[in-house]
Every structure is written in structure tokens, then in C-alpha cells.
PDB file of C-alpha atoms in Angstrom:
ATOM      1  CA  MET A   1      -5.995  30.072  20.838  1.00  0.00           C
ATOM      2  CA  CYS A   2      -7.094  26.756  18.921  1.00  0.00           C
ATOM      3  CA  GLY A   3      -9.494  24.187  19.419  1.00  0.00           C
ATOM      4  CA  ILE A   4      -9.006  20.473  20.025  1.00  0.00           C
ATOM      5  CA  ALA A   5     -11.386  17.481  19.814  1.00  0.00           C
ATOM      6  CA  GLY A   6     -10.979  13.691  20.247  1.00  0.00           C
ATOM      7  CA  VAL A   7     -13.485  10.703  20.013  1.00  0.00           C
ATOM      8  CA  MET A   8     -13.194   7.103  20.622  1.00  0.00           C
ATOM      9  CA  PHE A   9     -16.063   4.572  20.060  1.00  0.00           C
ATOM     10  CA  LYS A  10     -15.325   1.851  22.640  1.00  0.00           C
ATOM     11  CA  HIS A  11     -17.339  -0.791  20.916  1.00  0.00           C
ATOM     12  CA  GLY A  12     -16.934   0.359  17.370  1.00  0.00           C
ATOM     13  CA  ALA A  13     -19.532   1.930  15.247  1.00  0.00           C
ATOM     14  CA  THR A  14     -22.707   3.055  16.878  1.00  0.00           C
ATOM     15  CA  GLY A  15     -24.566   4.591  14.060  1.00  0.00           C
ATOM     16  CA  LEU A  16     -22.652   7.974  13.972  1.00  0.00           C
ATOM     17  CA  SER A  17     -19.318   7.980  12.079  1.00  0.00           C
ATOM     18  CA  THR A  18     -16.066   8.841  13.627  1.00  0.00           C
ATOM     19  CA  GLY A  19     -15.598  11.429  10.577  1.00  0.00           C
ATOM     20  CA  GLN A  20     -19.218  13.028  11.201  1.00  0.00           C
ATOM     21  CA  ALA A  21     -18.648  13.078  15.189  1.00  0.00           C
ATOM     22  CA  LEU A  22     -15.247  15.324  14.598  1.00  0.00           C
ATOM     23  CA  ILE A  23     -16.952  17.581  11.998  1.00  0.00           C
ATOM     24  CA  ASP A  24     -19.740  18.254  14.517  1.00  0.00           C
ATOM     25  CA  MET A  25     -17.468  18.747  17.268  1.00  0.00           C
ATOM     26  CA  LEU A  26     -15.141  21.165  15.394  1.00  0.00           C
ATOM     27  CA  ASP A  27     -18.081  22.913  13.765  1.00  0.00           C
ATOM     28  CA  GLY A  28     -18.772  23.774  17.488  1.00  0.00           C
ATOM     29  CA  CYS A  29     -15.498  25.541  18.179  1.00  0.00           C
ATOM     30  CA  GLN A  30     -14.642  26.757  14.732  1.00  0.00           C
ATOM     31  CA  HIS A  31     -14.588  30.117  16.195  1.00  0.00           C
ATOM     32  CA  ARG A  32     -11.284  29.162  18.244  1.00  0.00           C
ATOM     33  CA  GLY A  33      -9.324  28.547  14.929  1.00  0.00           C
ATOM     34  CA  PRO A  34     -10.613  29.801  11.528  1.00  0.00           C
ATOM     35  CA  ASP A  35      -7.377  29.231   9.573  1.00  0.00           C
ATOM     36  CA  SER A  36      -7.029  25.725   9.201  1.00  0.00           C
ATOM     37  CA  THR A  37      -8.735  22.274  10.205  1.00  0.00           C
ATOM     38  CA  GLY A  38      -7.503  18.853  10.270  1.00  0.00           C
ATOM     39  CA  PHE A  39      -8.511  15.430  11.315  1.00  0.00           C
ATOM     40  CA  ALA A  40      -6.480  12.394  12.199  1.00  0.00           C
ATOM     41  CA  LEU A  41      -8.787   9.244  11.450  1.00  0.00           C
ATOM     42  CA  TYR A  42      -8.371   5.748  12.452  1.00  0.00           C
ATOM     43  CA  GLU A  43      -9.895   2.819  10.856  1.00  0.00           C
ATOM     44  CA  ASP A  44      -9.303  -0.954  11.255  1.00  0.00           C
ATOM     45  CA  ALA A  45      -5.839  -2.058   9.970  1.00  0.00           C
ATOM     46  CA  ASP A  46      -4.853  -4.452   6.964  1.00  0.00           C
ATOM     47  CA  PRO A  47      -2.221  -6.535   7.986  1.00  0.00           C
ATOM     48  CA  GLY A  48       1.148  -5.866   6.473  1.00  0.00           C
ATOM     49  CA  GLN A  49      -0.150  -2.476   4.740  1.00  0.00           C
ATOM     50  CA  LEU A  50       0.712   0.920   5.600  1.00  0.00           C
ATOM     51  CA  ARG A  51      -1.230   4.250   4.549  1.00  0.00           C
ATOM     52  CA  LEU A  52       0.718   7.088   3.621  1.00  0.00           C
ATOM     53  CA  ARG A  53      -0.327  10.612   2.715  1.00  0.00           C
ATOM     54  CA  PHE A  54       1.466  13.479   1.231  1.00  0.00           C
ATOM     55  CA  LEU A  55       1.172  17.003   0.288  1.00  0.00           C
ATOM     56  CA  VAL A  56       1.592  17.488  -3.413  1.00  0.00           C
ATOM     57  CA  GLU A  57       0.144  20.824  -3.752  1.00  0.00           C
ATOM     58  CA  GLU A  58       0.836  22.539  -7.207  1.00  0.00           C
ATOM     59  CA  GLU A  59       2.927  25.687  -7.394  1.00  0.00           C
ATOM     60  CA  ASP A  60       4.115  28.230  -9.982  1.00  0.00           C
ATOM     61  CA  GLY A  61       7.504  27.876 -11.325  1.00  0.00           C
ATOM     62  CA  ALA A  62      10.291  30.248 -10.750  1.00  0.00           C
ATOM     63  CA  ASP A  63       9.577  32.035 -13.982  1.00  0.00           C
ATOM     64  CA  GLY A  64       5.837  32.506 -12.997  1.00  0.00           C
ATOM     65  CA  ILE A  65       4.508  29.980 -15.393  1.00  0.00           C
ATOM     66  CA  GLY A  66       2.484  27.225 -13.956  1.00  0.00           C
ATOM     67  CA  HIS A  67       3.825  23.712 -13.959  1.00  0.00           C
ATOM     68  CA  ASN A  68       2.313  20.239 -12.778  1.00  0.00           C
ATOM     69  CA  SER A  69       4.718  19.910  -9.626  1.00  0.00           C
ATOM     70  CA  ALA A  70       2.069  17.350  -8.357  1.00  0.00           C
ATOM     71  CA  GLU A  71       2.740  15.185 -11.068  1.00  0.00           C
ATOM     72  CA  SER A  72       6.459  15.037 -10.545  1.00  0.00           C
ATOM     73  CA  ALA A  73       6.168  14.901  -6.787  1.00  0.00           C
ATOM     74  CA  ILE A  74       3.937  11.709  -7.224  1.00  0.00           C
ATOM     75  CA  ALA A  75       6.365  10.119  -9.594  1.00  0.00           C
ATOM     76  CA  ASP A  76       9.134  10.915  -6.954  1.00  0.00           C
ATOM     77  CA  ILE A  77       7.050   9.270  -4.204  1.00  0.00           C
ATOM     78  CA  ARG A  78       6.388   6.013  -6.183  1.00  0.00           C
ATOM     79  CA  LYS A  79      10.055   5.637  -7.173  1.00  0.00           C
ATOM     80  CA  THR A  80      11.464   6.256  -3.579  1.00  0.00           C
ATOM     81  CA  LEU A  81       8.741   3.638  -2.352  1.00  0.00           C
ATOM     82  CA  GLU A  82       9.922   0.986  -4.788  1.00  0.00           C
ATOM     83  CA  GLU A  83      13.606   1.701  -3.825  1.00  0.00           C
ATOM     84  CA  HIS A  84      12.646   0.814  -0.291  1.00  0.00           C
ATOM     85  CA  GLY A  85      10.984  -2.291  -1.462  1.00  0.00           C
ATOM     86  CA  ALA A  86       7.320  -1.244  -0.790  1.00  0.00           C
ATOM     87  CA  GLU A  87       4.780  -2.673  -2.966  1.00  0.00           C
ATOM     88  CA  ILE A  88       2.306  -0.052  -4.225  1.00  0.00           C
ATOM     89  CA  VAL A  89      -1.378  -1.467  -3.745  1.00  0.00           C
ATOM     90  CA  ASP A  90      -3.340   1.706  -4.452  1.00  0.00           C
ATOM     91  CA  GLY A  91      -2.750   5.509  -4.991  1.00  0.00           C
ATOM     92  CA  GLU A  92      -5.173   8.262  -5.300  1.00  0.00           C
ATOM     93  CA  ARG A  93      -4.675  12.126  -5.427  1.00  0.00           C
ATOM     94  CA  VAL A  94      -7.302  14.162  -3.399  1.00  0.00           C
ATOM     95  CA  GLY A  95      -7.184  17.859  -3.150  1.00  0.00           C
ATOM     96  CA  ASN A  96      -3.711  19.049  -2.014  1.00  0.00           C
ATOM     97  CA  SER A  97      -2.838  15.466  -1.075  1.00  0.00           C
ATOM     98  CA  TYR A  98      -1.600  12.062  -2.608  1.00  0.00           C
ATOM     99  CA  ARG A  99      -2.778   9.029  -0.723  1.00  0.00           C
ATOM    100  CA  VAL A 100      -1.020   5.637  -1.345  1.00  0.00           C
ATOM    101  CA  LEU A 101      -1.447   2.225   0.247  1.00  0.00           C
ATOM    102  CA  VAL A 102       1.630  -0.159   0.179  1.00  0.00           C
ATOM    103  CA  ARG A 103       2.759  -3.637   1.403  1.00  0.00           C
ATOM    104  CA  PHE A 104       6.051  -3.000   3.466  1.00  0.00           C
ATOM    105  CA  SER A 105       7.839  -5.058   5.844  1.00  0.00           C
ATOM    106  CA  GLY A 106      11.148  -2.946   6.325  1.00  0.00           C
ATOM    107  CA  ASP A 107      12.498  -0.230   8.309  1.00  0.00           C
ATOM    108  CA  VAL A 108       9.621   2.310   8.714  1.00  0.00           C
ATOM    109  CA  GLN A 109      11.775   5.106  10.258  1.00  0.00           C
ATOM    110  CA  LYS A 110      14.210   4.923   7.427  1.00  0.00           C
ATOM    111  CA  LEU A 111      11.460   4.848   4.911  1.00  0.00           C
ATOM    112  CA  THR A 112       9.943   7.719   6.368  1.00  0.00           C
ATOM    113  CA  TYR A 113      12.927   9.939   6.762  1.00  0.00           C
ATOM    114  CA  ASP A 114      13.789   9.210   3.119  1.00  0.00           C
ATOM    115  CA  MET A 115      10.253   9.883   1.586  1.00  0.00           C
ATOM    116  CA  GLU A 116      10.587  13.518   2.789  1.00  0.00           C
ATOM    117  CA  HIS A 117      13.104  14.184   0.066  1.00  0.00           C
ATOM    118  CA  ALA A 118      10.384  13.129  -2.327  1.00  0.00           C
ATOM    119  CA  ALA A 119       7.302  15.223  -0.957  1.00  0.00           C
ATOM    120  CA  THR A 120       6.015  16.318   2.466  1.00  0.00           C
ATOM    121  CA  LEU A 121       4.931  13.280   4.261  1.00  0.00           C
ATOM    122  CA  ILE A 122       1.925  14.150   6.826  1.00  0.00           C
ATOM    123  CA  SER A 123       1.124  10.799   8.026  1.00  0.00           C
ATOM    124  CA  ILE A 124       2.105   7.041   7.896  1.00  0.00           C
ATOM    125  CA  GLY A 125       0.210   4.187   9.668  1.00  0.00           C
ATOM    126  CA  GLU A 126      -1.615   0.874   9.672  1.00  0.00           C
ATOM    127  CA  SER A 127      -4.897   2.701  10.813  1.00  0.00           C
ATOM    128  CA  LEU A 128      -3.832   6.258  10.638  1.00  0.00           C
ATOM    129  CA  ASP A 129      -4.826   8.857   7.990  1.00  0.00           C
ATOM    130  CA  ILE A 130      -4.504  12.629   8.485  1.00  0.00           C
ATOM    131  CA  ARG A 131      -6.464  15.020   6.265  1.00  0.00           C
ATOM    132  CA  LYS A 132      -5.879  18.741   6.716  1.00  0.00           C
ATOM    133  CA  ASP A 133      -6.278  21.809   4.728  1.00  0.00           C
ATOM    134  CA  VAL A 134      -6.779  25.596   5.297  1.00  0.00           C
ATOM    135  CA  GLY A 135     -10.579  26.438   5.861  1.00  0.00           C
ATOM    136  CA  GLY A 136     -13.122  25.260   8.234  1.00  0.00           C
ATOM    137  CA  ALA A 137     -14.176  21.564   8.910  1.00  0.00           C
ATOM    138  CA  HIS A 138     -16.981  21.621   6.264  1.00  0.00           C
ATOM    139  CA  ASP A 139     -14.185  23.051   3.845  1.00  0.00           C
ATOM    140  CA  VAL A 140     -11.917  20.125   4.615  1.00  0.00           C
ATOM    141  CA  ASP A 141     -14.769  17.671   4.475  1.00  0.00           C
ATOM    142  CA  ASP A 142     -16.054  18.831   0.870  1.00  0.00           C
ATOM    143  CA  VAL A 143     -12.593  17.747  -0.494  1.00  0.00           C
ATOM    144  CA  PHE A 144     -11.350  15.046   1.765  1.00  0.00           C
ATOM    145  CA  HIS A 145     -14.885  13.237   2.374  1.00  0.00           C
ATOM    146  CA  VAL A 146     -14.089  13.136   6.175  1.00  0.00           C
ATOM    147  CA  ARG A 147     -17.714  12.426   7.103  1.00  0.00           C
ATOM    148  CA  GLU A 148     -17.793   9.096   5.227  1.00  0.00           C
ATOM    149  CA  VAL A 149     -14.978   7.492   7.402  1.00  0.00           C
ATOM    150  CA  GLU A 150     -16.557   4.959   9.813  1.00  0.00           C
ATOM    151  CA  GLY A 151     -13.372   4.477  11.836  1.00  0.00           C
ATOM    152  CA  THR A 152     -12.844   3.591  15.746  1.00  0.00           C
ATOM    153  CA  HIS A 153     -11.587   6.826  17.031  1.00  0.00           C
ATOM    154  CA  GLY A 154      -9.839  10.109  15.911  1.00  0.00           C
ATOM    155  CA  LEU A 155      -8.683  13.739  16.739  1.00  0.00           C
ATOM    156  CA  GLY A 156      -9.607  16.860  15.037  1.00  0.00           C
ATOM    157  CA  HIS A 157      -8.138  20.711  15.413  1.00  0.00           C
ATOM    158  CA  VAL A 158      -9.082  24.083  14.201  1.00  0.00           C
ATOM    159  CA  ARG A 159      -6.217  26.449  14.191  1.00  0.00           C
ATOM    160  CA  LEU A 160      -5.780  30.257  14.558  1.00  0.00           C
ATOM    161  CA  ALA A 161      -2.309  31.021  13.217  1.00  0.00           C
ATOM    162  CA  THR A 162      -0.274  33.188  15.539  1.00  0.00           C
ATOM    163  CA  GLU A 163       3.408  31.911  14.687  1.00  0.00           C
ATOM    164  CA  SER A 164       3.537  30.549  11.138  1.00  0.00           C
ATOM    165  CA  GLU A 165       1.935  30.776   7.946  1.00  0.00           C
ATOM    166  CA  VAL A 166      -1.607  29.641   7.098  1.00  0.00           C
ATOM    167  CA  LYS A 167      -0.822  26.690   5.007  1.00  0.00           C
ATOM    168  CA  PRO A 168      -1.533  23.026   4.699  1.00  0.00           C
ATOM    169  CA  GLU A 169       1.634  21.705   6.332  1.00  0.00           C
ATOM    170  CA  ALA A 170       1.233  24.019   9.351  1.00  0.00           C
ATOM    171  CA  ALA A 171      -2.213  22.883   9.991  1.00  0.00           C
ATOM    172  CA  HIS A 172      -2.816  20.077  12.959  1.00  0.00           C
ATOM    173  CA  PRO A 173      -2.881  17.311  13.472  1.00  0.00           C
ATOM    174  CA  PHE A 174       0.716  16.274  13.631  1.00  0.00           C
ATOM    175  CA  TRP A 175       2.071  12.824  13.372  1.00  0.00           C
ATOM    176  CA  ALA A 176       5.119  11.255  15.189  1.00  0.00           C
ATOM    177  CA  THR A 177       7.642  11.677  12.478  1.00  0.00           C
ATOM    178  CA  GLY A 178       9.504   8.485  11.841  1.00  0.00           C
ATOM    179  CA  PHE A 179       6.760   6.314  13.700  1.00  0.00           C
ATOM    180  CA  THR A 180       3.443   4.773  12.589  1.00  0.00           C
ATOM    181  CA  ASP A 181       0.022   5.471  13.724  1.00  0.00           C
ATOM    182  CA  ILE A 182       0.844   8.217  16.375  1.00  0.00           C
ATOM    183  CA  ALA A 183      -1.029  11.667  16.109  1.00  0.00           C
ATOM    184  CA  ILE A 184      -1.351  14.790  18.206  1.00  0.00           C
ATOM    185  CA  VAL A 185      -3.562  17.698  18.490  1.00  0.00           C
ATOM    186  CA  HIS A 186      -2.481  20.613  20.631  1.00  0.00           C
ATOM    187  CA  ASN A 187      -3.580  23.907  22.283  1.00  0.00           C
ATOM    188  CA  GLY A 188      -0.716  25.786  23.847  1.00  0.00           C
ATOM    189  CA  GLN A 189       2.977  26.637  23.677  1.00  0.00           C
ATOM    190  CA  ILE A 190       6.026  24.386  24.739  1.00  0.00           C
ATOM    191  CA  THR A 191       8.691  26.931  25.715  1.00  0.00           C
ATOM    192  CA  ASN A 192      11.553  24.363  26.223  1.00  0.00           C
ATOM    193  CA  TYR A 193      10.730  23.254  22.450  1.00  0.00           C
ATOM    194  CA  TRP A 194      14.303  23.702  21.016  1.00  0.00           C
ATOM    195  CA  LYS A 195      16.103  22.191  24.243  1.00  0.00           C
ATOM    196  CA  MET A 196      13.744  18.887  23.888  1.00  0.00           C
ATOM    197  CA  ARG A 197      14.319  18.743  20.203  1.00  0.00           C
ATOM    198  CA  ARG A 198      18.023  18.874  20.248  1.00  0.00           C
ATOM    199  CA  ARG A 199      17.979  16.116  22.874  1.00  0.00           C
ATOM    200  CA  LEU A 200      16.067  13.883  20.340  1.00  0.00           C
ATOM    201  CA  GLU A 201      17.879  14.813  17.281  1.00  0.00           C
ATOM    202  CA  ARG A 202      21.132  13.895  19.047  1.00  0.00           C
ATOM    203  CA  ARG A 203      19.706  10.432  19.243  1.00  0.00           C
ATOM    204  CA  GLY A 204      19.028  10.297  15.571  1.00  0.00           C
ATOM    205  CA  PHE A 205      15.475  11.634  15.290  1.00  0.00           C
ATOM    206  CA  GLU A 206      14.517  13.984  12.505  1.00  0.00           C
ATOM    207  CA  PHE A 207      12.079  16.795  12.689  1.00  0.00           C
ATOM    208  CA  HIS A 208      10.305  18.280   9.324  1.00  0.00           C
ATOM    209  CA  THR A 209       8.420  21.196  10.797  1.00  0.00           C
ATOM    210  CA  ASP A 210       9.194  23.894  13.627  1.00  0.00           C
ATOM    211  CA  ASN A 211       6.021  23.072  15.361  1.00  0.00           C
ATOM    212  CA  ASP A 212       6.077  22.085  18.836  1.00  0.00           C
ATOM    213  CA  SER A 213       3.269  19.486  18.371  1.00  0.00           C
ATOM    214  CA  GLU A 214       5.584  17.543  16.390  1.00  0.00           C
ATOM    215  CA  LEU A 215       7.798  17.296  19.461  1.00  0.00           C
ATOM    216  CA  ILE A 216       5.054  16.247  21.546  1.00  0.00           C
ATOM    217  CA  ALA A 217       4.219  13.487  19.295  1.00  0.00           C
ATOM    218  CA  VAL A 218       7.983  12.219  18.625  1.00  0.00           C
ATOM    219  CA  TYR A 219       8.566  12.392  22.609  1.00  0.00           C
ATOM    220  CA  LEU A 220       5.661  10.185  23.139  1.00  0.00           C
ATOM    221  CA  ALA A 221       6.354   7.945  20.230  1.00  0.00           C
ATOM    222  CA  ASP A 222       9.975   7.439  21.572  1.00  0.00           C
ATOM    223  CA  LYS A 223       8.509   6.302  25.247  1.00  0.00           C
ATOM    224  CA  LEU A 224       5.985   3.995  23.381  1.00  0.00           C
ATOM    225  CA  ALA A 225       8.842   2.512  21.274  1.00  0.00           C
ATOM    226  CA  ASN A 226      10.733   1.759  24.498  1.00  0.00           C
ATOM    227  CA  GLU A 227       7.724  -0.188  25.875  1.00  0.00           C
ATOM    228  CA  VAL A 228       6.703   2.618  28.157  1.00  0.00           C
ATOM    229  CA  PRO A 229       2.659   2.699  28.436  1.00  0.00           C
ATOM    230  CA  LEU A 230       1.190   5.630  26.920  1.00  0.00           C
ATOM    231  CA  GLU A 231      -0.366   6.540  30.429  1.00  0.00           C
ATOM    232  CA  ASP A 232       2.960   6.533  31.789  1.00  0.00           C
ATOM    233  CA  ALA A 233       4.477   8.704  28.967  1.00  0.00           C
ATOM    234  CA  LEU A 234       1.821  11.153  29.358  1.00  0.00           C
ATOM    235  CA  LYS A 235       2.627  11.675  33.105  1.00  0.00           C
ATOM    236  CA  THR A 236       6.379  12.289  32.355  1.00  0.00           C
ATOM    237  CA  SER A 237       5.314  14.663  29.508  1.00  0.00           C
ATOM    238  CA  ILE A 238       3.644  17.153  32.273  1.00  0.00           C
ATOM    239  CA  ASP A 239       7.036  17.501  33.821  1.00  0.00           C
ATOM    240  CA  ASP A 240       9.488  17.177  30.980  1.00  0.00           C
ATOM    241  CA  LEU A 241       7.572  19.733  28.637  1.00  0.00           C
ATOM    242  CA  ASP A 242       7.516  23.409  29.841  1.00  0.00           C
ATOM    243  CA  GLY A 243       4.825  25.734  28.977  1.00  0.00           C
ATOM    244  CA  THR A 244       1.121  26.001  29.094  1.00  0.00           C
ATOM    245  CA  PHE A 245      -0.346  23.234  26.915  1.00  0.00           C
ATOM    246  CA  SER A 246      -3.595  20.717  26.622  1.00  0.00           C
ATOM    247  CA  PHE A 247      -3.096  18.035  24.131  1.00  0.00           C
ATOM    248  CA  LEU A 248      -4.702  14.701  22.917  1.00  0.00           C
ATOM    249  CA  VAL A 249      -2.619  11.955  21.461  1.00  0.00           C
ATOM    250  CA  SER A 250      -4.078   8.831  19.566  1.00  0.00           C
ATOM    251  CA  THR A 251      -2.301   5.577  18.687  1.00  0.00           C
ATOM    252  CA  LYS A 252      -3.720   2.642  16.849  1.00  0.00           C
ATOM    253  CA  ASP A 253      -5.776   1.459  19.773  1.00  0.00           C
ATOM    254  CA  GLU A 254      -5.854   4.311  22.478  1.00  0.00           C
ATOM    255  CA  ILE A 255      -6.449   7.890  22.982  1.00  0.00           C
ATOM    256  CA  GLY A 256      -5.108  10.085  25.672  1.00  0.00           C
ATOM    257  CA  TYR A 257      -4.835  13.687  27.194  1.00  0.00           C
ATOM    258  CA  ALA A 258      -2.519  15.686  29.305  1.00  0.00           C
ATOM    259  CA  LYS A 259      -2.831  19.095  30.785  1.00  0.00           C
ATOM    260  CA  ASP A 260       0.045  21.020  32.275  1.00  0.00           C
ATOM    261  CA  HIS A 261       0.231  22.105  36.064  1.00  0.00           C
ATOM    262  CA  LEU A 262      -1.360  25.757  35.183  1.00  0.00           C
ATOM    263  CA  ALA A 263      -4.326  24.425  33.328  1.00  0.00           C
ATOM    264  CA  ALA A 264      -4.599  27.564  31.421  1.00  0.00           C
ATOM    265  CA  LYS A 265      -5.812  25.813  28.176  1.00  0.00           C
ATOM    266  CA  PRO A 266      -9.491  24.460  28.327  1.00  0.00           C
ATOM    267  CA  MET A 267     -10.463  21.379  28.089  1.00  0.00           C
ATOM    268  CA  ILE A 268     -13.566  19.249  28.812  1.00  0.00           C
ATOM    269  CA  MET A 269     -14.799  15.612  28.582  1.00  0.00           C
ATOM    270  CA  TYR A 270     -17.970  13.488  28.351  1.00  0.00           C
ATOM    271  CA  GLU A 271     -17.796   9.757  28.749  1.00  0.00           C
ATOM    272  CA  ASN A 272     -20.402   7.009  28.674  1.00  0.00           C
ATOM    273  CA  ASP A 273     -20.385   3.209  28.063  1.00  0.00           C
ATOM    274  CA  ASP A 274     -20.142   3.685  24.322  1.00  0.00           C
ATOM    275  CA  LEU A 275     -17.531   6.520  23.804  1.00  0.00           C
ATOM    276  CA  ILE A 276     -15.300   9.152  25.284  1.00  0.00           C
ATOM    277  CA  ALA A 277     -15.415  12.799  23.966  1.00  0.00           C
ATOM    278  CA  ILE A 278     -12.873  15.463  24.716  1.00  0.00           C
ATOM    279  CA  ALA A 279     -12.730  18.975  23.337  1.00  0.00           C
ATOM    280  CA  SER A 280     -11.783  22.374  24.287  1.00  0.00           C
ATOM    281  CA  GLU A 281     -15.305  23.920  24.914  1.00  0.00           C
ATOM    282  CA  GLU A 282     -18.530  22.165  26.093  1.00  0.00           C
ATOM    283  CA  VAL A 283     -20.280  23.253  22.771  1.00  0.00           C
ATOM    284  CA  SER A 284     -18.547  20.699  20.961  1.00  0.00           C
ATOM    285  CA  LEU A 285     -19.722  17.991  23.239  1.00  0.00           C
ATOM    286  CA  ASN A 286     -23.248  19.115  22.924  1.00  0.00           C
ATOM    287  CA  ARG A 287     -23.346  18.779  19.090  1.00  0.00           C
ATOM    288  CA  LEU A 288     -22.947  15.067  19.535  1.00  0.00           C
ATOM    289  CA  PHE A 289     -26.049  15.040  21.663  1.00  0.00           C
ATOM    290  CA  PRO A 290     -28.556  17.868  20.590  1.00  0.00           C
ATOM    291  CA  GLY A 291     -30.770  18.884  23.226  1.00  0.00           C
ATOM    292  CA  ARG A 292     -29.624  16.670  26.044  1.00  0.00           C
ATOM    293  CA  ALA A 293     -27.936  17.823  29.282  1.00  0.00           C
ATOM    294  CA  LEU A 294     -24.583  16.060  29.631  1.00  0.00           C
ATOM    295  CA  ASP A 295     -22.724  15.057  32.788  1.00  0.00           C
ATOM    296  CA  THR A 296     -19.217  16.660  31.708  1.00  0.00           C
ATOM    297  CA  ARG A 297     -16.139  17.188  33.621  1.00  0.00           C
ATOM    298  CA  GLU A 298     -12.859  19.332  33.380  1.00  0.00           C
ATOM    299  CA  PRO A 299      -9.700  17.561  33.873  1.00  0.00           C
ATOM    300  CA  PRO A 300      -7.810  19.190  36.805  1.00  0.00           C
ATOM    301  CA  PRO A 301      -4.512  20.674  36.371  1.00  0.00           C
ATOM    302  CA  GLY A 302      -1.537  18.400  35.831  1.00  0.00           C
ATOM    303  CA  SER A 303      -3.719  15.532  34.783  1.00  0.00           C
ATOM    304  CA  TYR A 304      -3.439  12.729  32.120  1.00  0.00           C
ATOM    305  CA  GLY A 305      -5.546   9.737  31.002  1.00  0.00           C
ATOM    306  CA  THR A 306      -6.142   7.147  28.443  1.00  0.00           C
ATOM    307  CA  TRP A 307      -8.763   5.150  26.854  1.00  0.00           C
ATOM    308  CA  SER A 308      -8.512   1.987  24.948  1.00  0.00           C
ATOM    309  CA  ARG A 309     -10.725   0.439  22.501  1.00  0.00           C
ATOM    310  CA  LEU A 310     -12.722  -2.671  23.728  1.00  0.00           C
ATOM    311  CA  THR A 311     -12.557  -5.689  21.850  1.00  0.00           C
TER     312      THR A 311
END
């Protein structure tokens, strides 16, 4: 059991930041996943620049003596970026992560695959920034200042660990490894995970976790890279992916959802002229509009949909 949330402000800022909206929504469903929390946040892009975030958590050495592995990881990150011709504009260590802004015009897929040899890369994009850690929404906000992100749209996730350890790299959201600006949050299980993963690996794609949510992200990103509209990619995902699932996906300009044919995993949404908000439980939507009765709806089994930013 996990909790998912997504919000898009159709016309930009409305007085409530994307970060604050997602904190409120996840706080409402934190009981569904007390182990870890994460946010995929989208802000306006700077042309020609990419935002990368790595996990650089300090660890003890083999001899039990503490050593600063974070500093050596950051040095490796900067060296690898420079080898690929990426010009470092800014870098900052925050909590268990290192955030770096670069100017880059080369092969993003090759860059991201090679970066994994330097440190664990958890997001890359012109607009996307993923911030995640163990603990609740407010714990993550205390470290990563999520509420300060005005943004345009984003996803959130609270996780109950059932098949892997409670650690930051196992937390959602997951990004589409090798692609930019595509993130996923997911409640459920993909039962043909290995079959689908091997198909993609034979075509040269790499995976850096065993989490089925990463598979969904790469599957959709591959469709988008081949000029398949997001809505069509979501439609085919319902038949191509086996299992019980409800998931949300975000790109630089869109947000979308899909539910399997059994619809065993809950999802509810609210839409008005200014925003679309989707979550696992109605209490999350109510946190955005305290004291108001909302005209919400539950997507039917086997359904999918997308929304785009209005300019």
C-alpha cells in the first residue's frame, strides 16, 4: 500500500506553490506509506541547461572508520561531467544529495548511463528535480525546502516498503533512466516486469534499480522518444503491463494517469479551471480546499488521461 499524488496548475502560480500543494496532499495520505517520501518538481526551464541530482550519502568504510564518501563522489561527478563536455554552472550539496546545474548539448542518454558509474543519479531534466528520502513529507521538506518550489506541476509519493529496503534510492518518484524530464509515481505491482525489462535491455536501455516503477517510466519515455503522444502511450501501457496498478506520469509540459482493468488500486481526482489534482484518497484533495465540498470523480477501470500546461 502506497500513496500517490499529482498536481498541475494550468495557468502557472495561483498563490499556492506546487511544493506546498504536494506536501499538503501527501500529509493527508501519509498513513499509506510511512517509510519514505518523494517529490518530482517541475519549474520553468533554462534553455540549454540541465538539472541533475545525485545521492551522495556518507557511509562507513569497510574498516568501520567513517570517511567522507560524499566528497569523493562529488569529485567523481564533476570529473565525469567535464569529460562529457558539460559546463558546470552551479552545484550544491543538500541533505543526502548533490544538485548540479550544467550547460550541455551532447548525448543525454550516454551522459546519464556514464554518470551512474560516478554516483547514483536520481533525476535529470531541463525542468525536473526529484527530491526524496526516508521519513514523511515534512521530514523531506525540512531538508530539501520543497514548499519553496513555486513550479508548474509535480508528483508526490509516500511509500510502504514491502519488497525492498527502506532507503532513499528505493523511494519514489523514479525518473526514466536515460531520458530527461519524465517521472513516475506508482501504487501496485507489474507482474511481467522482467519480461518487459529484458525487451528494453535488448534494445540498449539500462536500468539502475529493480523497481517496476522505473520500468514504467522507461517504457513511456521510449514511446515519447518515438513521437507517440503521451495519451497514446498510456493507452498501450494498460494492455502491455500486467498486474494491478495506478500510476501518474509527468513530463516537462504534461501530467497523466493510467489504471489497470481491475482497478484494485484507488485513485480519485478533482479538476477546475485552474488545476488538476489526483491522489490515492479524497482526504489528500480536501487538504487543498479545506472546508469545501469537492466534486471529485474516480477514474473507471482501464482508463487513462492527460492534461497539459496552458500558455
